[in-house]
Amino acid sequence: MSADRTAALRNLPSVDQLLRRLADQDEVRGITRARLTALVREVLGQERARVLEERTAPSEIETLSARVVERARRVGTFSLRPVINAQGVVLHTNLGRALMSPLALERLAAVATAYSNLELDLARKERGSRYSHVEALLQRLTGAEDALVVNNNAAAVLLALETLAHGREVIVSRGELIEIGGEFRIPDIMLRSGAVLREVGATNRTHVRDYADAITSDTALLLKVHTSNYRVVGFTAEVSSRELVELGRERGVPVMEDLGSGSLIDLRPWGFPHEPTAQETVAAGVDLVSFSGDKLLGGPQAGIVVGRRAIVSQLKKNPWNRALRIDKFTIAALEATLYAYEAGTALQTVPTLVMLTEPLAAVRSRARRVLRRLPPEVRTRLGVSLVDDQAKVGGGALPTVELPTAALAVGTSAAAAMRLDEVLRAGDPPVVGRIVHDRLFLDCRTVLPAQVTVLAAALTAAAARL
Ligand SMILES: *Cc1c(COP(=O)(O)O)cnc(C)c1O
């Protein structure tokens, strides 16, 4: 390295000098020392490279310190933080699926910040079961004899197969060998559980006799899987839960149904197609029913299993259950969510249900409220207009349903829309919309009423940065 370049680098402030400079700045107050040091090193590293490449003197320490502040603002203090879902996908796995109701949050906070009777039977002062806090509610709501909750529905299916069918056969229709994304495929789960998959029928048609012909002394379970995220249409036939139960009873083989989303409310009155509810499936006689806590139910991430006591108790005794067990936060939030269903307040308080059933007029009026908060020059600059469009349920539920919705369409060209999308995602809070043709749509069905002002401010800020 030449002498002048070495001299130039000597003028670069040290990590400690820059940290001292930043010590009294409000903007970096919430950031840990270790994180700030990492940011300082990044900025100094870039500056060092620049000095060497451009053969110039290093920037002033104020400039470098401002760069650290800017970077800190951009990355934020925490990695996991709220975003505005303007994609119009109500149950978006990448955006955290279901939101918590105020009551669920209240119960979670209460149990998180104080000791609780998580596993203490208070009346007897004996060890209790953590599941007891939701068992009775699940029994009443679904009509099942017993219930169990694990980490998620994938875990529920794994636990059921491992318990009931390890080393034996499970019969599944070829039309139901689903993949739901995130590495969940029925054949793979089956393999891991040690159960042997016995496929029957054809992709589009499976009949009762296909199941009947496949049953042998090695058959441990008849499994029905709800095809949550796709539909087989056209010349199709599937065996109903009731028919499968009838066959299972006749031949002495238990029947399980993985409902996927598993609603507790029939949403037909709000224009949705019929989805089998958990209680309908239990009433059909299915021995074991599993579904997610954070899909249509609108609760915390969980895998709910309800069914016959003799079978559920086998699952409870499996050591795998201990490895898949839910924590107290989940139990608190789930109890509050289920309570809302029993109290008849779910449609008003569980955010997922509120968003799914909100009338189009209300969504439109929220979109108009965002629009009204935009200064006229911002509206012109971004080319904002109000459009009607279709939102989605998401979460692998009701894949063919299109929810009428209202969106703000922004961007005067494809390039402008893409740039705006990028700027909005980099903002705080980040806003995630969807590109439709050459515009960015900000779907207001999933924008919360409390986010109207923030969204307008984000758009205004983005307009200034374009
Ligand atoms: C979503 C889904 C699962 C997995 O549920 P998670 O709670 O995400 O683990 C399993 N089976 C079906 C049919 C599903 O739709």
Tab-separated table of C-alpha atoms and ligand atoms in Angstrom:
chain	number	residue	atom	x	y	z
A	1	MET	CA	0.000	0.000	0.000
A	2	SER	CA	1.394	3.427	-0.906
A	3	ALA	CA	2.370	5.869	1.816
A	4	ASP	CA	-0.325	8.455	0.984
A	5	ARG	CA	-3.135	5.907	1.122
A	6	THR	CA	-1.916	4.604	4.464
A	7	ALA	CA	-1.831	8.187	5.705
A	8	ALA	CA	-5.411	8.735	4.476
A	9	LEU	CA	-6.622	5.673	6.334
A	10	ARG	CA	-4.939	6.843	9.491
A	11	ASN	CA	-7.356	9.768	9.487
A	12	LEU	CA	-10.328	7.416	9.587
A	13	PRO	CA	-11.876	7.536	13.069
A	14	SER	CA	-11.631	4.399	15.187
A	15	VAL	CA	-14.662	2.327	16.195
A	16	ASP	CA	-14.382	3.741	19.728
A	17	GLN	CA	-14.199	7.341	18.547
A	18	LEU	CA	-17.306	6.913	16.460
A	19	LEU	CA	-19.142	5.132	19.284
A	20	ARG	CA	-18.291	7.953	21.697
A	21	ARG	CA	-19.549	10.443	19.161
A	22	LEU	CA	-22.845	8.553	18.937
A	23	ALA	CA	-23.216	8.098	22.692
A	24	ASP	CA	-25.570	11.047	23.290
A	25	GLN	CA	-27.672	10.749	20.126
A	26	ASP	CA	-31.357	10.115	20.715
A	27	GLU	CA	-31.783	8.176	17.485
A	28	VAL	CA	-29.625	5.293	18.644
A	29	ARG	CA	-30.694	5.200	22.279
A	30	GLY	CA	-32.749	1.988	22.017
A	31	ILE	CA	-30.010	0.097	20.226
A	32	THR	CA	-27.764	-2.252	22.171
A	33	ARG	CA	-24.042	-1.488	22.311
A	34	ALA	CA	-23.211	-4.688	20.425
A	35	ARG	CA	-25.652	-3.891	17.611
A	36	LEU	CA	-24.435	-0.305	17.372
A	37	THR	CA	-20.816	-1.490	17.249
A	38	ALA	CA	-21.710	-3.770	14.354
A	39	LEU	CA	-23.320	-0.845	12.488
A	40	VAL	CA	-20.274	1.355	13.173
A	41	ARG	CA	-17.991	-1.353	11.818
A	42	GLU	CA	-20.114	-1.637	8.677
A	43	VAL	CA	-19.983	2.106	8.032
A	44	LEU	CA	-16.235	2.278	8.726
A	45	GLY	CA	-15.608	-0.742	6.503
A	46	GLN	CA	-17.431	0.908	3.609
A	47	GLU	CA	-15.634	4.181	4.177
A	48	ARG	CA	-12.284	2.419	4.248
A	49	ALA	CA	-13.030	0.740	0.929
A	50	ARG	CA	-14.123	4.061	-0.547
A	51	VAL	CA	-10.985	5.860	0.627
A	52	LEU	CA	-8.784	3.167	-0.911
A	53	GLU	CA	-10.675	3.063	-4.155
A	54	GLU	CA	-11.182	6.778	-4.718
A	55	ARG	CA	-7.833	7.787	-3.171
A	56	THR	CA	-9.521	10.550	-1.202
A	57	ALA	CA	-9.465	11.652	2.389
A	58	PRO	CA	-12.013	10.027	4.747
A	59	SER	CA	-15.257	11.868	5.476
A	60	GLU	CA	-15.630	13.901	8.645
A	61	ILE	CA	-16.660	12.090	11.791
A	62	GLU	CA	-20.059	13.934	11.744
A	63	THR	CA	-20.789	12.525	8.302
A	64	LEU	CA	-19.857	9.013	9.399
A	65	SER	CA	-21.909	9.328	12.548
A	66	ALA	CA	-24.910	10.527	10.480
A	67	ARG	CA	-24.488	7.468	8.274
A	68	VAL	CA	-24.638	5.168	11.294
A	69	VAL	CA	-27.802	6.935	12.486
A	70	GLU	CA	-29.380	6.576	9.034
A	71	ARG	CA	-28.505	2.893	8.929
A	72	ALA	CA	-29.862	2.395	12.442
A	73	ARG	CA	-33.117	4.074	11.400
A	74	ARG	CA	-33.377	1.857	8.372
A	75	VAL	CA	-32.764	-1.451	10.106
A	76	GLY	CA	-34.731	-0.452	13.194
A	77	THR	CA	-34.060	-1.554	16.714
A	78	PHE	CA	-35.721	-4.934	16.446
A	79	SER	CA	-35.740	-7.398	13.627
A	80	LEU	CA	-39.307	-8.673	14.109
A	81	ARG	CA	-41.725	-5.770	13.981
A	82	PRO	CA	-45.230	-4.851	12.851
A	83	VAL	CA	-45.905	-4.257	9.169
A	84	ILE	CA	-48.980	-2.943	7.401
A	85	ASN	CA	-50.538	-5.771	5.422
A	86	ALA	CA	-51.838	-4.044	2.293
A	87	GLN	CA	-51.637	-7.260	0.289
A	88	GLY	CA	-55.222	-8.190	1.013
A	89	VAL	CA	-54.391	-11.711	2.125
A	90	VAL	CA	-56.142	-12.088	5.477
A	91	LEU	CA	-54.221	-15.163	6.675
A	92	HIS	CA	-50.763	-14.486	5.296
A	93	THR	CA	-48.257	-16.984	6.665
A	94	ASN	CA	-45.306	-14.723	5.807
A	95	LEU	CA	-46.945	-11.813	7.601
A	96	GLY	CA	-47.757	-13.787	10.742
A	97	ARG	CA	-51.202	-15.266	9.926
A	98	ALA	CA	-53.944	-14.490	12.457
A	99	LEU	CA	-53.872	-11.342	14.587
A	100	MET	CA	-54.763	-11.578	18.246
A	101	SER	CA	-57.990	-10.258	19.685
A	102	PRO	CA	-57.782	-7.643	22.453
A	103	LEU	CA	-59.014	-10.203	24.975
A	104	ALA	CA	-56.421	-12.780	23.888
A	105	LEU	CA	-53.691	-10.172	24.237
A	106	GLU	CA	-54.974	-9.181	27.663
A	107	ARG	CA	-54.987	-12.795	28.901
A	108	LEU	CA	-51.563	-13.434	27.409
A	109	ALA	CA	-50.103	-10.362	29.113
A	110	ALA	CA	-51.706	-11.302	32.440
A	111	VAL	CA	-50.277	-14.798	32.369
A	112	ALA	CA	-46.904	-13.696	31.012
A	113	THR	CA	-46.185	-11.140	33.692
A	114	ALA	CA	-47.299	-13.114	36.735
A	115	TYR	CA	-46.998	-16.695	37.888
A	116	SER	CA	-49.984	-18.775	36.912
A	117	ASN	CA	-51.775	-22.047	37.650
A	118	LEU	CA	-50.404	-23.436	34.388
A	119	GLU	CA	-49.899	-26.900	35.824
A	120	LEU	CA	-51.371	-26.543	39.271
A	121	ASP	CA	-54.775	-27.807	40.296
A	122	LEU	CA	-55.577	-24.999	42.742
A	123	ALA	CA	-58.417	-26.800	44.522
A	124	ARG	CA	-56.341	-29.858	45.330
A	125	LYS	CA	-52.929	-28.209	45.380
A	126	GLU	CA	-51.743	-30.982	43.141
A	127	ARG	CA	-49.999	-31.068	39.833
A	128	GLY	CA	-52.500	-30.286	37.070
A	129	SER	CA	-52.433	-30.439	33.289
A	130	ARG	CA	-51.692	-27.404	31.137
A	131	TYR	CA	-54.207	-28.660	28.621
A	132	SER	CA	-57.001	-28.560	31.180
A	133	HIS	CA	-57.382	-24.799	30.569
A	134	VAL	CA	-58.709	-25.360	27.061
A	135	GLU	CA	-59.984	-28.948	27.121
A	136	ALA	CA	-63.456	-28.267	28.429
A	137	LEU	CA	-63.956	-25.349	26.018
A	138	LEU	CA	-62.883	-27.477	23.071
A	139	GLN	CA	-65.154	-30.296	24.192
A	140	ARG	CA	-68.156	-27.994	24.434
A	141	LEU	CA	-67.441	-26.168	21.176
A	142	THR	CA	-66.778	-29.250	19.056
A	143	GLY	CA	-68.800	-31.892	20.867
A	144	ALA	CA	-65.719	-34.119	21.115
A	145	GLU	CA	-64.985	-36.322	24.134
A	146	ASP	CA	-61.436	-35.086	24.589
A	147	ALA	CA	-58.964	-32.545	23.253
A	148	LEU	CA	-55.258	-31.894	23.019
A	149	VAL	CA	-53.243	-28.943	21.744
A	150	VAL	CA	-49.725	-29.025	20.295
A	151	ASN	CA	-47.471	-26.504	18.578
A	152	ASN	CA	-49.145	-26.459	15.176
A	153	ASN	CA	-51.292	-28.642	12.973
A	154	ALA	CA	-48.265	-30.205	11.266
A	155	ALA	CA	-47.173	-31.409	14.724
A	156	ALA	CA	-50.694	-32.665	15.426
A	157	VAL	CA	-50.695	-34.823	12.287
A	158	LEU	CA	-47.197	-36.101	13.033
A	159	LEU	CA	-48.123	-36.960	16.616
A	160	ALA	CA	-51.315	-38.736	15.579
A	161	LEU	CA	-49.575	-40.823	12.919
A	162	GLU	CA	-46.649	-41.683	15.178
A	163	THR	CA	-48.982	-42.732	17.969
A	164	LEU	CA	-51.550	-44.673	15.990
A	165	ALA	CA	-49.738	-45.997	12.950
A	166	HIS	CA	-46.000	-46.371	13.561
A	167	GLY	CA	-44.853	-49.362	11.504
A	168	ARG	CA	-48.358	-49.887	10.113
A	169	GLU	CA	-50.398	-48.680	7.171
A	170	VAL	CA	-52.420	-45.500	6.739
A	171	ILE	CA	-54.844	-45.306	3.833
A	172	VAL	CA	-55.104	-41.919	2.070
A	173	SER	CA	-56.806	-40.899	-1.171
A	174	ARG	CA	-54.428	-39.909	-4.017
A	175	GLY	CA	-56.428	-36.714	-4.403
A	176	GLU	CA	-55.512	-35.674	-0.853
A	177	LEU	CA	-51.716	-36.091	-0.794
A	178	ILE	CA	-51.277	-32.402	-0.212
A	179	GLU	CA	-48.330	-30.097	0.057
A	180	ILE	CA	-49.161	-26.916	1.907
A	181	GLY	CA	-45.772	-25.217	1.608
A	182	GLY	CA	-43.141	-24.774	4.263
A	183	GLU	CA	-42.056	-28.432	3.920
A	184	PHE	CA	-45.393	-29.942	4.875
A	185	ARG	CA	-46.277	-32.812	2.582
A	186	ILE	CA	-48.479	-35.635	3.714
A	187	PRO	CA	-46.214	-38.379	2.278
A	188	ASP	CA	-43.151	-36.865	4.003
A	189	ILE	CA	-44.862	-36.478	7.372
A	190	MET	CA	-46.045	-40.045	7.027
A	191	LEU	CA	-42.510	-41.294	6.379
A	192	ARG	CA	-41.140	-39.407	9.392
A	193	SER	CA	-43.837	-40.756	11.660
A	194	GLY	CA	-42.858	-44.293	10.726
A	195	ALA	CA	-46.273	-44.966	9.208
A	196	VAL	CA	-46.578	-46.582	5.803
A	197	LEU	CA	-48.593	-44.682	3.230
A	198	ARG	CA	-51.140	-46.699	1.305
A	199	GLU	CA	-52.469	-44.517	-1.532
A	200	VAL	CA	-55.844	-45.356	-2.994
A	201	GLY	CA	-58.041	-44.085	-5.803
A	202	ALA	CA	-57.070	-41.712	-8.567
A	203	THR	CA	-56.116	-38.035	-8.383
A	204	ASN	CA	-59.613	-36.917	-9.330
A	205	ARG	CA	-61.798	-39.782	-8.085
A	206	THR	CA	-61.708	-41.985	-5.026
A	207	HIS	CA	-64.568	-44.264	-3.956
A	208	VAL	CA	-65.417	-46.051	-0.724
A	209	ARG	CA	-64.573	-49.387	-2.332
A	210	ASP	CA	-61.001	-48.131	-2.954
A	211	TYR	CA	-60.537	-47.727	0.787
A	212	ALA	CA	-62.390	-50.963	1.525
A	213	ASP	CA	-60.231	-52.997	-0.878
A	214	ALA	CA	-57.035	-51.627	0.665
A	215	ILE	CA	-57.846	-52.505	4.290
A	216	THR	CA	-55.768	-55.391	5.650
A	217	SER	CA	-54.773	-56.554	9.131
A	218	ASP	CA	-51.906	-54.064	8.802
A	219	THR	CA	-54.182	-51.036	8.425
A	220	ALA	CA	-53.900	-48.702	11.421
A	221	LEU	CA	-55.858	-45.679	10.210
A	222	LEU	CA	-58.030	-44.207	7.476
A	223	LEU	CA	-56.858	-40.620	6.951
A	224	LYS	CA	-58.834	-37.898	5.248
A	225	VAL	CA	-56.996	-34.667	4.479
A	226	HIS	CA	-58.791	-31.475	3.645
A	227	THR	CA	-57.456	-30.160	0.338
A	228	SER	CA	-57.125	-26.706	1.830
A	229	ASN	CA	-55.059	-24.878	-0.747
A	230	TYR	CA	-56.345	-26.334	-4.018
A	231	ARG	CA	-59.477	-27.785	-5.520
A	232	VAL	CA	-59.887	-30.743	-7.814
A	233	VAL	CA	-62.647	-29.701	-10.194
A	234	GLY	CA	-64.460	-31.426	-13.052
A	235	PHE	CA	-65.081	-35.180	-13.055
A	236	THR	CA	-64.396	-35.804	-9.398
A	237	ALA	CA	-65.511	-38.004	-6.541
A	238	GLU	CA	-64.399	-37.962	-2.959
A	239	VAL	CA	-65.532	-40.052	-0.052
A	240	SER	CA	-67.334	-38.089	2.654
A	241	SER	CA	-66.311	-38.191	6.313
A	242	ARG	CA	-69.542	-40.022	7.113
A	243	GLU	CA	-68.934	-42.756	4.514
A	244	LEU	CA	-65.379	-43.220	5.750
A	245	VAL	CA	-66.591	-43.483	9.334
A	246	GLU	CA	-69.136	-46.094	8.327
A	247	LEU	CA	-66.429	-48.156	6.661
A	248	GLY	CA	-64.036	-47.695	9.584
A	249	ARG	CA	-66.680	-48.880	12.068
A	250	GLU	CA	-67.491	-51.907	9.946
A	251	ARG	CA	-63.861	-52.955	9.690
A	252	GLY	CA	-62.656	-51.798	13.112
A	253	VAL	CA	-60.242	-49.131	11.815
A	254	PRO	CA	-60.139	-45.622	13.314
A	255	VAL	CA	-60.653	-42.575	11.069
A	256	MET	CA	-58.742	-39.321	11.285
A	257	GLU	CA	-59.424	-36.082	9.435
A	258	ASP	CA	-56.901	-33.276	9.028
A	259	LEU	CA	-59.158	-30.277	8.494
A	260	GLY	CA	-56.326	-27.845	7.855
A	261	SER	CA	-57.975	-24.549	8.602
A	262	GLY	CA	-60.811	-25.974	10.636
A	263	SER	CA	-63.368	-23.312	11.361
A	264	LEU	CA	-65.781	-23.316	14.291
A	265	ILE	CA	-68.212	-21.062	12.440
A	266	ASP	CA	-70.073	-21.782	9.229
A	267	LEU	CA	-69.283	-18.718	7.120
A	268	ARG	CA	-71.934	-19.371	4.453
A	269	PRO	CA	-74.147	-16.488	5.630
A	270	TRP	CA	-71.261	-14.153	4.664
A	271	GLY	CA	-71.051	-15.560	1.162
A	272	PHE	CA	-68.362	-18.169	1.691
A	273	PRO	CA	-68.636	-21.705	0.328
A	274	HIS	CA	-69.264	-24.479	2.797
A	275	GLU	CA	-66.197	-25.607	4.723
A	276	PRO	CA	-66.559	-28.527	7.106
A	277	THR	CA	-66.469	-27.151	10.661
A	278	ALA	CA	-64.749	-29.032	13.468
A	279	GLN	CA	-68.094	-29.761	15.160
A	280	GLU	CA	-69.631	-31.127	11.931
A	281	THR	CA	-66.656	-33.425	11.473
A	282	VAL	CA	-66.883	-34.672	15.048
A	283	ALA	CA	-70.619	-35.185	14.597
A	284	ALA	CA	-69.937	-37.258	11.477
A	285	GLY	CA	-68.222	-39.700	13.837
A	286	VAL	CA	-64.591	-39.068	12.875
A	287	ASP	CA	-62.430	-40.461	15.687
A	288	LEU	CA	-59.697	-37.830	15.547
A	289	VAL	CA	-59.913	-34.339	14.022
A	290	SER	CA	-57.013	-31.906	13.747
A	291	PHE	CA	-56.844	-28.241	12.692
A	292	SER	CA	-54.733	-25.103	13.032
A	293	GLY	CA	-55.148	-22.510	15.762
A	294	ASP	CA	-54.039	-19.578	13.619
A	295	LYS	CA	-55.939	-20.082	10.385
A	296	LEU	CA	-59.708	-19.514	10.199
A	297	LEU	CA	-60.044	-19.961	13.957
A	298	GLY	CA	-58.078	-16.719	14.351
A	299	GLY	CA	-56.142	-17.712	17.467
A	300	PRO	CA	-52.470	-18.272	18.258
A	301	GLN	CA	-50.289	-20.763	16.370
A	302	ALA	CA	-51.380	-24.173	17.591
A	303	GLY	CA	-52.442	-27.596	16.429
A	304	ILE	CA	-55.764	-28.609	17.916
A	305	VAL	CA	-56.734	-32.262	18.158
A	306	VAL	CA	-60.218	-33.321	19.235
A	307	GLY	CA	-61.813	-36.721	19.237
A	308	ARG	CA	-62.495	-39.937	21.061
A	309	ARG	CA	-61.080	-40.105	24.557
A	310	ALA	CA	-59.471	-43.520	24.106
A	311	ILE	CA	-57.507	-42.223	21.127
A	312	VAL	CA	-56.688	-38.705	22.337
A	313	SER	CA	-55.354	-40.154	25.597
A	314	GLN	CA	-52.929	-42.328	23.631
A	315	LEU	CA	-51.622	-39.185	21.930
A	316	LYS	CA	-51.268	-37.462	25.301
A	317	LYS	CA	-49.102	-40.295	26.624
A	318	ASN	CA	-46.746	-40.321	23.655
A	319	PRO	CA	-43.327	-38.829	24.638
A	320	TRP	CA	-43.449	-36.904	21.345
A	321	ASN	CA	-46.284	-34.886	22.859
A	322	ARG	CA	-43.855	-33.502	25.437
A	323	ALA	CA	-41.547	-32.365	22.636
A	324	LEU	CA	-44.413	-30.696	20.779
A	325	ARG	CA	-46.057	-29.068	23.779
A	326	ILE	CA	-47.453	-25.560	23.696
A	327	ASP	CA	-46.360	-22.793	26.040
A	328	LYS	CA	-48.461	-20.778	28.459
A	329	PHE	CA	-48.780	-17.819	26.074
A	330	THR	CA	-50.437	-20.028	23.507
A	331	ILE	CA	-52.770	-21.502	26.086
A	332	ALA	CA	-53.756	-18.080	27.404
A	333	ALA	CA	-54.428	-16.692	23.915
A	334	LEU	CA	-56.207	-19.830	22.768
A	335	GLU	CA	-58.445	-19.932	25.835
A	336	ALA	CA	-59.460	-16.298	25.234
A	337	THR	CA	-60.118	-16.982	21.532
A	338	LEU	CA	-62.241	-20.044	22.262
A	339	TYR	CA	-64.033	-18.112	24.991
A	340	ALA	CA	-65.090	-15.549	22.373
A	341	TYR	CA	-66.630	-18.325	20.265
A	342	GLU	CA	-68.566	-19.649	23.224
A	343	ALA	CA	-69.656	-16.187	24.326
A	344	GLY	CA	-70.843	-15.419	20.780
A	345	THR	CA	-68.505	-12.432	20.385
A	346	ALA	CA	-66.006	-14.017	17.975
A	347	LEU	CA	-67.371	-12.323	14.857
A	348	GLN	CA	-66.977	-8.920	16.493
A	349	THR	CA	-63.645	-9.426	18.268
A	350	VAL	CA	-61.481	-12.027	16.504
A	351	PRO	CA	-59.594	-9.951	13.893
A	352	THR	CA	-59.521	-12.727	11.265
A	353	LEU	CA	-63.306	-13.065	11.361
A	354	VAL	CA	-63.800	-9.306	11.448
A	355	MET	CA	-61.670	-8.884	8.308
A	356	LEU	CA	-63.320	-11.781	6.488
A	357	THR	CA	-66.847	-10.603	7.148
A	358	GLU	CA	-66.440	-6.831	6.876
A	359	PRO	CA	-68.839	-5.448	4.248
A	360	LEU	CA	-67.251	-3.993	1.111
A	361	ALA	CA	-68.723	-0.566	1.923
A	362	ALA	CA	-66.736	-0.437	5.169
A	363	VAL	CA	-63.508	-1.411	3.416
A	364	ARG	CA	-64.158	1.252	0.781
A	365	SER	CA	-64.745	3.870	3.402
A	366	ARG	CA	-61.413	2.994	5.056
A	367	ALA	CA	-59.648	3.326	1.686
A	368	ARG	CA	-61.295	6.742	1.244
A	369	ARG	CA	-60.125	7.792	4.696
A	370	VAL	CA	-56.520	7.018	3.718
A	371	LEU	CA	-56.992	8.964	0.502
A	372	ARG	CA	-58.435	11.999	2.308
A	373	ARG	CA	-55.351	12.182	4.507
A	374	LEU	CA	-53.013	12.510	1.513
A	375	PRO	CA	-51.991	16.065	0.575
A	376	PRO	CA	-53.218	16.896	-2.980
A	377	GLU	CA	-49.666	17.118	-4.351
A	378	VAL	CA	-48.923	13.622	-3.020
A	379	ARG	CA	-52.051	12.260	-4.703
A	380	THR	CA	-50.981	13.749	-8.014
A	381	ARG	CA	-47.363	12.716	-7.628
A	382	LEU	CA	-48.275	9.100	-6.884
A	383	GLY	CA	-51.225	8.991	-9.257
A	384	VAL	CA	-53.489	7.612	-6.542
A	385	SER	CA	-56.910	6.237	-7.390
A	386	LEU	CA	-59.464	4.069	-5.605
A	387	VAL	CA	-60.208	0.716	-7.196
A	388	ASP	CA	-62.361	-2.297	-6.409
A	389	ASP	CA	-60.516	-5.603	-6.455
A	390	GLN	CA	-60.433	-9.090	-4.982
A	391	ALA	CA	-58.739	-9.971	-1.692
A	392	LYS	CA	-57.896	-13.496	-0.537
A	393	VAL	CA	-58.492	-15.564	2.578
A	394	GLY	CA	-54.991	-17.094	2.495
A	395	GLY	CA	-53.412	-19.515	4.933
A	396	GLY	CA	-54.291	-22.373	2.637
A	397	ALA	CA	-57.966	-21.809	3.395
A	398	LEU	CA	-60.772	-21.327	0.878
A	399	PRO	CA	-58.351	-20.977	-2.081
A	400	THR	CA	-61.026	-20.260	-4.667
A	401	VAL	CA	-62.795	-17.552	-2.694
A	402	GLU	CA	-62.355	-13.981	-3.869
A	403	LEU	CA	-63.298	-11.395	-1.292
A	404	PRO	CA	-64.571	-8.140	-2.729
A	405	THR	CA	-62.275	-5.383	-1.566
A	406	ALA	CA	-61.173	-1.790	-2.114
A	407	ALA	CA	-57.612	-0.681	-2.735
A	408	LEU	CA	-55.606	2.443	-3.369
A	409	ALA	CA	-53.844	2.018	-6.711
A	410	VAL	CA	-50.600	3.989	-6.825
A	411	GLY	CA	-47.759	4.533	-9.283
A	412	THR	CA	-47.918	6.234	-12.672
A	413	SER	CA	-45.854	3.561	-14.464
A	414	ALA	CA	-44.638	0.015	-13.862
A	415	ALA	CA	-41.220	1.341	-12.834
A	416	ALA	CA	-42.771	3.874	-10.455
A	417	ALA	CA	-44.974	1.179	-8.906
A	418	MET	CA	-41.995	-1.098	-8.324
A	419	ARG	CA	-39.938	1.727	-6.847
A	420	LEU	CA	-42.814	2.740	-4.573
A	421	ASP	CA	-43.243	-0.867	-3.449
A	422	GLU	CA	-39.562	-0.943	-2.513
A	423	VAL	CA	-39.646	2.394	-0.680
A	424	LEU	CA	-42.797	1.453	1.253
A	425	ARG	CA	-41.282	-1.877	2.327
A	426	ALA	CA	-38.175	-0.056	3.572
A	427	GLY	CA	-40.271	2.366	5.648
A	428	ASP	CA	-41.191	2.234	9.287
A	429	PRO	CA	-43.618	0.559	9.655
A	430	PRO	CA	-43.022	-1.299	6.410
A	431	VAL	CA	-46.026	-1.414	4.067
A	432	VAL	CA	-46.463	-4.531	1.925
A	433	GLY	CA	-48.784	-4.156	-1.058
A	434	ARG	CA	-49.261	-6.126	-4.268
A	435	ILE	CA	-48.236	-5.259	-7.804
A	436	VAL	CA	-51.163	-5.596	-10.200
A	437	HIS	CA	-50.102	-5.048	-13.814
A	438	ASP	CA	-48.216	-1.755	-13.679
A	439	ARG	CA	-49.588	-0.352	-10.433
A	440	LEU	CA	-49.106	-0.982	-6.738
A	441	PHE	CA	-52.365	-1.923	-5.025
A	442	LEU	CA	-52.718	-1.174	-1.331
A	443	ASP	CA	-55.613	-3.384	-0.311
A	444	CYS	CA	-57.551	-1.903	2.583
A	445	ARG	CA	-59.379	-5.085	3.685
A	446	THR	CA	-56.296	-6.050	5.686
A	447	VAL	CA	-55.334	-2.524	6.735
A	448	LEU	CA	-56.503	-2.073	10.316
A	449	PRO	CA	-58.642	0.974	11.183
A	450	ALA	CA	-55.887	2.116	13.544
A	451	GLN	CA	-53.388	2.097	10.653
A	452	VAL	CA	-55.215	4.571	8.395
A	453	THR	CA	-53.198	7.593	9.530
A	454	VAL	CA	-49.924	5.672	9.544
A	455	LEU	CA	-50.517	4.388	6.023
A	456	ALA	CA	-51.255	7.898	4.758
A	457	ALA	CA	-48.087	9.160	6.458
A	458	ALA	CA	-46.067	6.307	4.919
A	459	LEU	CA	-47.352	7.215	1.445
A	460	THR	CA	-46.599	10.876	2.007
A	461	ALA	CA	-43.071	10.052	3.155
A	462	ALA	CA	-42.582	7.689	0.211
A	463	ALA	CA	-43.703	10.381	-2.252
A	464	ALA	CA	-40.983	12.646	-0.867
A	465	ARG	CA	-38.357	9.955	-1.365
A	466	LEU	CA	-39.214	9.101	-4.959
B	1	LIG	C1	-52.209	-25.607	7.080
B	1	LIG	C2	-52.382	-27.055	7.054
B	1	LIG	C3	-51.576	-27.900	7.848
B	1	LIG	C4	-50.490	-27.363	8.711
B	1	LIG	O1	-50.959	-26.552	9.719
B	1	LIG	P1	-49.960	-25.633	10.567
B	1	LIG	O2	-50.783	-25.188	11.711
B	1	LIG	O3	-49.508	-24.552	9.663
B	1	LIG	O4	-48.816	-26.502	10.980
B	1	LIG	C5	-51.810	-29.243	7.791
B	1	LIG	N1	-52.762	-29.765	7.000
B	1	LIG	C6	-53.559	-28.997	6.229
B	1	LIG	C7	-54.613	-29.636	5.395
B	1	LIG	C8	-53.387	-27.615	6.223
B	1	LIG	O5	-54.161	-26.835	5.462
